[in-house]
């Protein structure tokens, strides 16, 4: 049964890339790679001083793990990397408290969900 579920998720991932994604530039230092990405969002809460909870929302990018390759090496997203969307701005990979800067979007680790903030 797991093979059937994995094949279904692979099909859905290919459909996301084909119909719901746009080209963006992923940048780490001077290195860049063009990948297909889909916009998403993550809501999170941070407990501030005096027991006050502050809610916020960050922009996520869903990118196939197989596409995130720099200098012929697969990479994982890292705090400070940037995602450049033509005509829309530059987003910096953000480290969410207790959640890190990315997570897999599926149980088969096919897609990164990368947390970012708009910086330019």
PDB file of C-alpha atoms in Angstrom:
ATOM      1  CA  UNK A   1       0.000   0.000   0.000  1.00  0.00           C
ATOM      2  CA  UNK A   2       2.847   2.407   0.771  1.00  0.00           C
ATOM      3  CA  UNK A   3       4.075   2.189  -2.828  1.00  0.00           C
ATOM      4  CA  UNK A   4       0.640   3.292  -4.040  1.00  0.00           C
ATOM      5  CA  UNK A   5       0.662   6.273  -1.671  1.00  0.00           C
ATOM      6  CA  UNK A   6       4.186   7.229  -2.691  1.00  0.00           C
ATOM      7  CA  UNK A   7       3.287   7.053  -6.378  1.00  0.00           C
ATOM      8  CA  UNK A   8       0.224   9.205  -5.719  1.00  0.00           C
ATOM      9  CA  UNK A   9       2.322  11.822  -3.939  1.00  0.00           C
ATOM     10  CA  UNK A  10       4.874  11.774  -6.750  1.00  0.00           C
ATOM     11  CA  UNK A  11       2.074  12.403  -9.236  1.00  0.00           C
ATOM     12  CA  UNK A  12       0.708  15.282  -7.144  1.00  0.00           C
ATOM     13  CA  UNK A  13       4.203  16.781  -6.829  1.00  0.00           C
ATOM     14  CA  UNK A  14       4.619  16.691 -10.615  1.00  0.00           C
ATOM     15  CA  UNK A  15       1.230  18.405 -10.993  1.00  0.00           C
ATOM     16  CA  UNK A  16       2.231  21.100  -8.461  1.00  0.00           C
ATOM     17  CA  UNK A  17       5.394  21.808 -10.403  1.00  0.00           C
ATOM     18  CA  UNK A  18       3.592  21.825 -13.747  1.00  0.00           C
ATOM     19  CA  UNK A  19       0.538  23.910 -12.840  1.00  0.00           C
ATOM     20  CA  UNK A  20       1.164  25.785  -9.585  1.00  0.00           C
ATOM     21  CA  UNK A  21       4.825  26.784  -9.656  1.00  0.00           C
ATOM     22  CA  UNK A  22       6.910  29.572 -11.116  1.00  0.00           C
ATOM     23  CA  UNK A  23      10.606  29.953 -11.720  1.00  0.00           C
ATOM     24  CA  UNK A  24      12.560  31.608  -8.914  1.00  0.00           C
ATOM     25  CA  UNK A  25      16.261  31.997  -8.220  1.00  0.00           C
ATOM     26  CA  UNK A  26      17.634  30.330  -5.106  1.00  0.00           C
ATOM     27  CA  UNK A  27      20.838  32.028  -3.929  1.00  0.00           C
ATOM     28  CA  UNK A  28      23.481  31.011  -1.420  1.00  0.00           C
ATOM     29  CA  UNK A  29      26.329  33.486  -1.360  1.00  0.00           C
ATOM     30  CA  UNK A  30      27.456  33.974  -4.955  1.00  0.00           C
ATOM     31  CA  UNK A  31      25.943  30.667  -6.119  1.00  0.00           C
ATOM     32  CA  UNK A  32      22.481  30.523  -7.686  1.00  0.00           C
ATOM     33  CA  UNK A  33      20.134  27.955  -9.163  1.00  0.00           C
ATOM     34  CA  UNK A  34      16.817  28.430 -10.976  1.00  0.00           C
ATOM     35  CA  UNK A  35      14.057  26.238  -9.536  1.00  0.00           C
ATOM     36  CA  UNK A  36      10.287  25.898  -9.682  1.00  0.00           C
ATOM     37  CA  UNK A  37       8.558  27.087  -6.505  1.00  0.00           C
ATOM     38  CA  UNK A  38       5.043  27.419  -5.175  1.00  0.00           C
ATOM     39  CA  UNK A  39       4.116  30.115  -2.667  1.00  0.00           C
ATOM     40  CA  UNK A  40       2.673  29.068   0.672  1.00  0.00           C
ATOM     41  CA  UNK A  41       2.449  30.420   4.201  1.00  0.00           C
ATOM     42  CA  UNK A  42       3.029  29.273   7.759  1.00  0.00           C
ATOM     43  CA  UNK A  43       1.385  30.763  10.808  1.00  0.00           C
ATOM     44  CA  UNK A  44       3.283  30.590  14.070  1.00  0.00           C
ATOM     45  CA  UNK A  45       3.178  32.007  17.577  1.00  0.00           C
ATOM     46  CA  UNK A  46       5.970  33.304  19.763  1.00  0.00           C
ATOM     47  CA  UNK A  47       5.583  33.836  23.467  1.00  0.00           C
ATOM     48  CA  UNK A  48       6.895  37.290  24.309  1.00  0.00           C
ATOM     49  CA  UNK A  49       7.678  38.638  27.758  1.00  0.00           C
ATOM     50  CA  UNK A  50       4.991  38.751  30.450  1.00  0.00           C
ATOM     51  CA  UNK A  51       3.122  35.799  28.918  1.00  0.00           C
ATOM     52  CA  UNK A  52       1.960  37.670  25.830  1.00  0.00           C
ATOM     53  CA  UNK A  53       1.674  35.513  22.717  1.00  0.00           C
ATOM     54  CA  UNK A  54       2.402  37.164  19.386  1.00  0.00           C
ATOM     55  CA  UNK A  55       1.151  35.574  16.180  1.00  0.00           C
ATOM     56  CA  UNK A  56       2.792  36.036  12.814  1.00  0.00           C
ATOM     57  CA  UNK A  57       2.755  34.665   9.299  1.00  0.00           C
ATOM     58  CA  UNK A  58       5.714  33.933   7.048  1.00  0.00           C
ATOM     59  CA  UNK A  59       5.926  33.292   3.321  1.00  0.00           C
ATOM     60  CA  UNK A  60       6.906  29.748   2.423  1.00  0.00           C
ATOM     61  CA  UNK A  61       8.275  28.367  -0.806  1.00  0.00           C
ATOM     62  CA  UNK A  62       7.656  24.754  -1.759  1.00  0.00           C
ATOM     63  CA  UNK A  63      10.591  23.478  -3.813  1.00  0.00           C
ATOM     64  CA  UNK A  64      11.323  19.909  -4.922  1.00  0.00           C
ATOM     65  CA  UNK A  65      14.316  18.610  -2.970  1.00  0.00           C
ATOM     66  CA  UNK A  66      15.828  17.209  -6.173  1.00  0.00           C
ATOM     67  CA  UNK A  67      15.954  20.705  -7.720  1.00  0.00           C
ATOM     68  CA  UNK A  68      17.930  22.350  -4.936  1.00  0.00           C
ATOM     69  CA  UNK A  69      21.421  21.617  -6.270  1.00  0.00           C
ATOM     70  CA  UNK A  70      24.365  24.036  -6.202  1.00  0.00           C
ATOM     71  CA  UNK A  71      27.754  23.194  -7.731  1.00  0.00           C
ATOM     72  CA  UNK A  72      26.488  19.678  -8.517  1.00  0.00           C
ATOM     73  CA  UNK A  73      25.743  19.045  -4.826  1.00  0.00           C
ATOM     74  CA  UNK A  74      22.254  18.677  -3.340  1.00  0.00           C
ATOM     75  CA  UNK A  75      21.748  21.173  -0.532  1.00  0.00           C
ATOM     76  CA  UNK A  76      19.249  21.793   2.222  1.00  0.00           C
ATOM     77  CA  UNK A  77      17.937  25.315   2.834  1.00  0.00           C
ATOM     78  CA  UNK A  78      19.989  27.366   5.276  1.00  0.00           C
ATOM     79  CA  UNK A  79      19.290  30.511   7.288  1.00  0.00           C
ATOM     80  CA  UNK A  80      20.337  33.560   5.267  1.00  0.00           C
ATOM     81  CA  UNK A  81      19.906  31.997   1.820  1.00  0.00           C
ATOM     82  CA  UNK A  82      17.737  34.071  -0.515  1.00  0.00           C
ATOM     83  CA  UNK A  83      14.938  33.365  -2.957  1.00  0.00           C
ATOM     84  CA  UNK A  84      14.526  35.963  -5.693  1.00  0.00           C
ATOM     85  CA  UNK A  85      11.163  36.251  -7.425  1.00  0.00           C
ATOM     86  CA  UNK A  86      11.335  38.390 -10.570  1.00  0.00           C
ATOM     87  CA  UNK A  87       9.128  41.449 -10.266  1.00  0.00           C
ATOM     88  CA  UNK A  88       8.101  40.619  -6.696  1.00  0.00           C
ATOM     89  CA  UNK A  89      11.153  40.848  -4.480  1.00  0.00           C
ATOM     90  CA  UNK A  90      13.822  39.026  -2.542  1.00  0.00           C
ATOM     91  CA  UNK A  91      12.973  36.698   0.327  1.00  0.00           C
ATOM     92  CA  UNK A  92      15.467  35.609   2.968  1.00  0.00           C
ATOM     93  CA  UNK A  93      15.338  32.183   4.584  1.00  0.00           C
ATOM     94  CA  UNK A  94      14.141  32.698   8.144  1.00  0.00           C
ATOM     95  CA  UNK A  95      14.736  30.544  11.219  1.00  0.00           C
ATOM     96  CA  UNK A  96      11.416  30.101  13.045  1.00  0.00           C
ATOM     97  CA  UNK A  97      11.721  29.635  16.815  1.00  0.00           C
ATOM     98  CA  UNK A  98      11.418  25.937  17.577  1.00  0.00           C
ATOM     99  CA  UNK A  99      10.761  25.024  13.936  1.00  0.00           C
ATOM    100  CA  UNK A 100      13.958  25.815  12.030  1.00  0.00           C
ATOM    101  CA  UNK A 101      14.085  27.393   8.591  1.00  0.00           C
ATOM    102  CA  UNK A 102      12.513  24.535   6.624  1.00  0.00           C
ATOM    103  CA  UNK A 103      10.760  21.197   6.884  1.00  0.00           C
ATOM    104  CA  UNK A 104       9.744  18.479   4.487  1.00  0.00           C
ATOM    105  CA  UNK A 105       6.272  18.969   3.091  1.00  0.00           C
ATOM    106  CA  UNK A 106       5.570  15.255   2.677  1.00  0.00           C
ATOM    107  CA  UNK A 107       6.442  11.938   4.352  1.00  0.00           C
ATOM    108  CA  UNK A 108       8.699  10.866   1.457  1.00  0.00           C
ATOM    109  CA  UNK A 109      10.920  13.962   1.697  1.00  0.00           C
ATOM    110  CA  UNK A 110      10.283  15.044  -1.878  1.00  0.00           C
ATOM    111  CA  UNK A 111       9.500  18.720  -1.206  1.00  0.00           C
ATOM    112  CA  UNK A 112      11.066  21.380   1.011  1.00  0.00           C
ATOM    113  CA  UNK A 113       8.778  23.921   2.695  1.00  0.00           C
ATOM    114  CA  UNK A 114      11.152  26.854   3.194  1.00  0.00           C
ATOM    115  CA  UNK A 115      10.225  29.661   5.618  1.00  0.00           C
ATOM    116  CA  UNK A 116      11.175  33.181   4.470  1.00  0.00           C
ATOM    117  CA  UNK A 117      10.621  36.884   4.992  1.00  0.00           C
ATOM    118  CA  UNK A 118      10.511  39.622   2.368  1.00  0.00           C
ATOM    119  CA  UNK A 119      13.696  41.728   2.563  1.00  0.00           C
ATOM    120  CA  UNK A 120      13.749  43.731  -0.690  1.00  0.00           C
TER     121      UNK A 120
END
